[in-house]
């Protein structure tokens, strides 16, 4: 690691929760692909944005979904007038530019995506563009980052062990209440006391396991609620709209959650 490791982040605000930024930087410098695993809204994308800015690399982000295929990522021939022209997809662009490539929710994508990524994850650092019969060597600075939400996939869409073992993995979790309050305050400018209560509320909701929530509330929901409150919406209403209704469609459960909100605000 060089001497500027402790320099303030030049890009978007990101509050490190542990050693993730240090690990990320070492992995990038050593050409090791990185897997970020953790629940939605826990700061994975924000950290990648902040690190790309700090390392001075362009960032190419792809939000993967179940229709995302290798062709979407690598590129395709397009008809332009009476000619066909090749258009690079985001992965090819990132490899040529030496960008940081972030494939969000990689397990959602079709299996052919992983096949394309494999030669990029090892010492070869190259991309085979089959349709053009071209091999693209990764430009210096290229880094591959993928994310995966283990809870959410619930075993339906897992990453194969042979794929996982190609990545250095960094675990993300929801922050401690004091740190989460700091994040909500810094991110939204909401009163520090309100940010503290929002963090307490999230902590309560996450620790009541028997509530039967599909997924616990993320920092993102707190940030949304804080923005509403900062804009003048009464806190209980803001929490209902940004947190409770985002977490459940079940009216009875929503009433229970609103009771918890009322205990805090
Ligand atoms: P993920 O990619 O894990 O789904 P994001 O990075 O999009 O989550 O985070 C959602 C929001 O939560 C961000 O836009 C930001 O407002 C906030 N956030 C979460 N964790 C942090 C953090 N450690 N530092 C700064 N903001 C954070």
XYZ file of C-alpha atoms and ligand atoms in Angstrom:
292
model
C 0.000 0.000 0.000
C 1.425 3.430 -0.795
C 1.528 6.490 1.441
C -1.761 8.029 0.367
C -3.816 5.244 1.935
C -4.990 7.484 4.745
C -5.830 10.435 2.468
C -9.460 11.544 2.604
C -11.736 10.030 -0.040
C -12.064 12.309 -3.043
C -15.284 10.744 -4.335
C -18.672 10.261 -2.764
C -19.021 9.978 1.001
C -18.283 6.515 2.333
C -17.857 5.668 5.997
C -15.629 2.576 6.316
C -17.034 -0.043 8.684
C -13.885 -2.120 9.060
C -10.948 -3.061 6.899
C -12.939 -3.199 3.651
C -11.323 -0.174 1.942
C -7.815 -1.323 2.784
C -8.526 -4.848 1.562
C -10.167 -3.543 -1.582
C -7.167 -1.398 -2.436
C -4.662 -4.199 -1.863
C -6.734 -6.600 -3.956
C -6.991 -4.076 -6.787
C -3.259 -3.360 -6.752
C -2.541 -7.084 -6.954
C -5.091 -7.720 -9.740
C -7.267 -9.874 -7.511
C -10.996 -9.866 -8.297
C -13.233 -8.952 -5.371
C -16.562 -10.366 -4.202
C -18.631 -8.120 -1.926
C -21.200 -10.112 -0.049
C -23.881 -8.715 2.175
C -27.459 -7.533 2.392
C -28.989 -4.943 0.123
C -28.465 -1.290 1.048
C -25.432 -1.988 3.233
C -23.042 0.290 1.352
C -21.441 -2.083 -1.178
C -22.079 0.083 -4.240
C -21.180 3.239 -2.358
C -17.853 1.776 -1.313
C -17.013 0.799 -4.895
C -17.879 4.331 -6.100
C -15.731 5.861 -3.385
C -12.813 3.511 -4.040
C -12.901 4.026 -7.819
C -12.663 7.774 -7.203
C -9.899 7.334 -4.663
C -7.885 5.072 -6.962
C -8.494 7.384 -9.907
C -10.155 4.748 -12.110
C -13.313 5.083 -14.191
C -16.153 2.951 -12.874
C -18.427 0.804 -15.040
C -21.406 -0.575 -13.116
C -23.840 -3.210 -14.353
C -26.962 -4.069 -12.349
C -27.428 -7.739 -13.211
C -30.881 -9.288 -13.491
C -32.174 -12.641 -14.678
C -32.121 -11.605 -18.333
C -28.520 -10.318 -18.249
C -26.579 -12.394 -20.768
C -22.981 -12.589 -21.959
C -23.949 -10.802 -25.184
C -25.366 -7.848 -23.213
C -22.086 -7.548 -21.350
C -19.561 -8.286 -24.092
C -21.158 -6.566 -27.077
C -23.068 -7.162 -30.275
C -23.285 -6.290 -33.931
C -25.889 -3.620 -34.593
C -27.496 -2.595 -37.836
C -26.640 0.992 -38.750
C -28.264 1.936 -42.061
C -27.204 -0.887 -44.383
C -24.065 -1.713 -42.394
C -23.504 -3.818 -39.329
C -21.242 -2.229 -36.747
C -19.791 -3.721 -33.610
C -20.689 -2.148 -30.301
C -18.716 -3.002 -27.169
C -20.787 -3.993 -24.139
C -19.925 -2.632 -20.661
C -17.499 -5.433 -19.771
C -15.487 -5.020 -22.976
C -15.423 -1.268 -22.507
C -14.188 -1.608 -18.935
C -11.488 -4.114 -19.945
C -10.206 -1.868 -22.752
C -10.261 1.279 -20.571
C -8.706 -0.248 -17.471
C -11.807 0.691 -15.502
C -13.141 -0.832 -12.319
C -15.974 -3.086 -13.420
C -18.729 -3.637 -10.841
C -21.263 -6.367 -11.555
C -23.959 -5.852 -8.946
C -25.963 -8.980 -7.980
C -23.898 -11.273 -10.182
C -25.831 -14.398 -9.118
C -28.918 -12.994 -10.834
C -27.289 -13.058 -14.269
C -27.497 -15.957 -16.718
C -24.832 -18.666 -16.325
C -23.042 -17.696 -19.573
C -21.959 -14.443 -17.889
C -19.777 -16.283 -15.419
C -18.150 -18.265 -18.235
C -17.120 -15.006 -19.919
C -15.703 -13.635 -16.657
C -13.490 -16.600 -15.808
C -10.483 -15.652 -18.013
C -10.666 -12.166 -16.506
C -10.384 -13.476 -12.968
C -7.075 -15.310 -13.267
C -3.563 -14.479 -14.447
C -4.741 -14.293 -18.056
C -6.727 -11.086 -17.411
C -8.242 -11.251 -20.841
C -11.650 -11.271 -22.412
C -12.609 -13.478 -25.343
C -14.975 -11.665 -27.637
C -16.239 -14.716 -29.428
C -18.387 -13.001 -32.016
C -15.446 -10.960 -33.265
C -12.892 -13.670 -32.692
C -10.949 -11.129 -30.656
C -8.934 -11.390 -27.474
C -8.907 -8.190 -25.410
C -6.111 -7.914 -22.840
C -7.150 -6.015 -19.720
C -5.607 -2.531 -19.703
C -3.586 -1.584 -16.601
C -5.869 -0.514 -13.772
C -8.665 -2.890 -14.698
C -10.363 -4.383 -11.653
C -13.266 -6.801 -11.405
C -15.720 -6.455 -8.519
C -18.960 -8.408 -8.096
C -21.614 -8.361 -5.412
C -23.825 -11.043 -4.012
C -26.565 -11.007 -1.386
C -26.462 -14.423 0.324
C -29.619 -13.929 2.413
C -31.746 -12.703 -0.409
C -30.970 -15.511 -2.839
C -31.892 -18.091 -0.195
C -30.146 -20.875 -1.999
C -32.105 -20.394 -5.189
C -29.413 -18.530 -7.003
C -26.078 -19.383 -5.521
C -22.666 -18.705 -6.918
C -20.930 -21.964 -7.781
C -17.971 -22.759 -5.501
C -15.695 -22.869 -8.545
C -16.669 -19.270 -9.271
C -16.567 -18.025 -5.687
C -13.065 -19.330 -5.199
C -11.803 -16.977 -7.893
C -12.554 -13.942 -5.734
C -11.235 -12.322 -2.593
C -14.401 -11.952 -0.513
C -15.333 -9.009 1.698
C -18.316 -9.309 4.014
C -20.697 -6.397 4.584
C -23.127 -6.092 7.437
C -25.340 -3.379 8.869
C -23.313 -0.946 10.968
C -23.457 -0.521 14.729
C -26.155 2.012 15.730
C -23.644 4.779 16.574
C -21.917 4.441 13.200
C -25.194 4.097 11.315
C -26.422 7.314 12.961
C -23.209 9.010 11.848
C -23.785 7.804 8.256
C -27.432 8.930 8.175
C -26.483 12.320 9.583
C -23.547 12.835 7.210
C -25.485 11.595 4.187
C -28.637 13.659 4.684
C -27.791 16.533 7.008
C -30.720 15.526 9.231
C -30.455 16.526 12.881
C -27.984 14.253 14.722
C -30.612 13.361 17.364
C -33.048 12.231 14.632
C -30.320 10.196 12.940
C -29.625 8.511 16.280
C -33.281 7.564 16.706
C -33.487 6.205 13.178
C -30.453 4.032 13.869
C -32.059 2.817 17.123
C -35.237 1.971 15.242
C -33.313 -0.036 12.644
C -31.428 -1.850 15.379
C -34.730 -2.776 17.060
C -36.315 -3.941 13.806
C -33.285 -6.050 12.959
C -33.119 -7.683 16.353
C -36.793 -8.714 16.454
C -36.281 -11.887 14.483
C -39.834 -13.194 14.860
C -41.326 -10.315 12.891
C -41.172 -12.407 9.753
C -39.660 -9.732 7.547
C -38.225 -11.012 4.277
C -35.226 -8.772 4.763
C -34.346 -6.423 7.636
C -34.344 -2.654 7.011
C -31.218 -1.385 5.277
C -29.237 1.790 5.843
C -30.725 2.965 2.541
C -34.235 3.002 4.083
C -32.995 5.048 7.019
C -31.410 7.526 4.644
C -34.711 7.828 2.756
C -36.656 8.372 5.989
C -34.098 10.947 7.142
C -34.452 12.854 3.866
C -38.238 13.003 4.302
C -37.895 14.156 7.900
C -35.292 16.746 6.938
C -37.722 17.982 4.320
C -40.426 18.557 6.943
C -42.414 15.293 6.947
C -43.375 14.305 10.530
C -41.051 11.478 11.685
C -43.758 8.811 12.201
C -45.198 9.428 8.750
C -41.731 9.468 7.196
C -40.854 6.157 8.869
C -44.127 4.607 7.747
C -43.588 5.598 4.129
C -39.851 5.014 3.847
C -39.369 2.065 6.209
C -42.561 0.233 7.200
C -44.275 0.156 3.811
C -40.995 -0.664 2.128
C -40.567 -3.708 4.347
C -43.999 -5.309 4.171
C -47.308 -5.382 2.273
C -49.013 -7.222 5.131
C -51.356 -4.724 6.866
C -51.164 -6.428 10.260
C -47.388 -6.628 10.238
C -47.252 -2.983 9.111
C -49.329 -2.012 12.163
C -46.900 -3.891 14.396
C -43.945 -2.128 12.828
C -45.687 1.245 13.173
C -46.040 0.518 16.910
C -42.298 0.026 17.100
C -41.784 3.307 15.258
C -44.054 5.018 17.805
C -41.822 3.727 20.612
C -38.854 5.539 19.100
C -40.498 8.703 17.732
P -25.780 -1.851 -1.627
O -24.927 -1.614 -2.840
O -25.108 -2.682 -0.563
O -27.163 -2.340 -1.941
P -25.604 1.039 -1.352
O -24.128 1.221 -1.432
O -26.406 1.437 -2.547
O -26.004 -0.441 -0.901
O -26.094 1.840 -0.045
C -27.379 2.375 0.049
C -27.305 3.756 0.650
O -26.978 3.643 2.029
C -26.229 4.619 0.032
O -26.742 5.353 -1.056
C -25.833 5.519 1.181
O -26.761 6.583 1.288
C -26.051 4.656 2.411
N -24.881 3.974 2.978
C -24.872 2.684 3.417
N -23.681 2.392 3.991
C -22.922 3.511 3.896
C -21.590 3.836 4.329
N -20.818 2.953 4.979
N -21.132 5.094 4.076
C -21.928 5.996 3.457
N -23.189 5.748 3.035
C -23.692 4.515 3.251
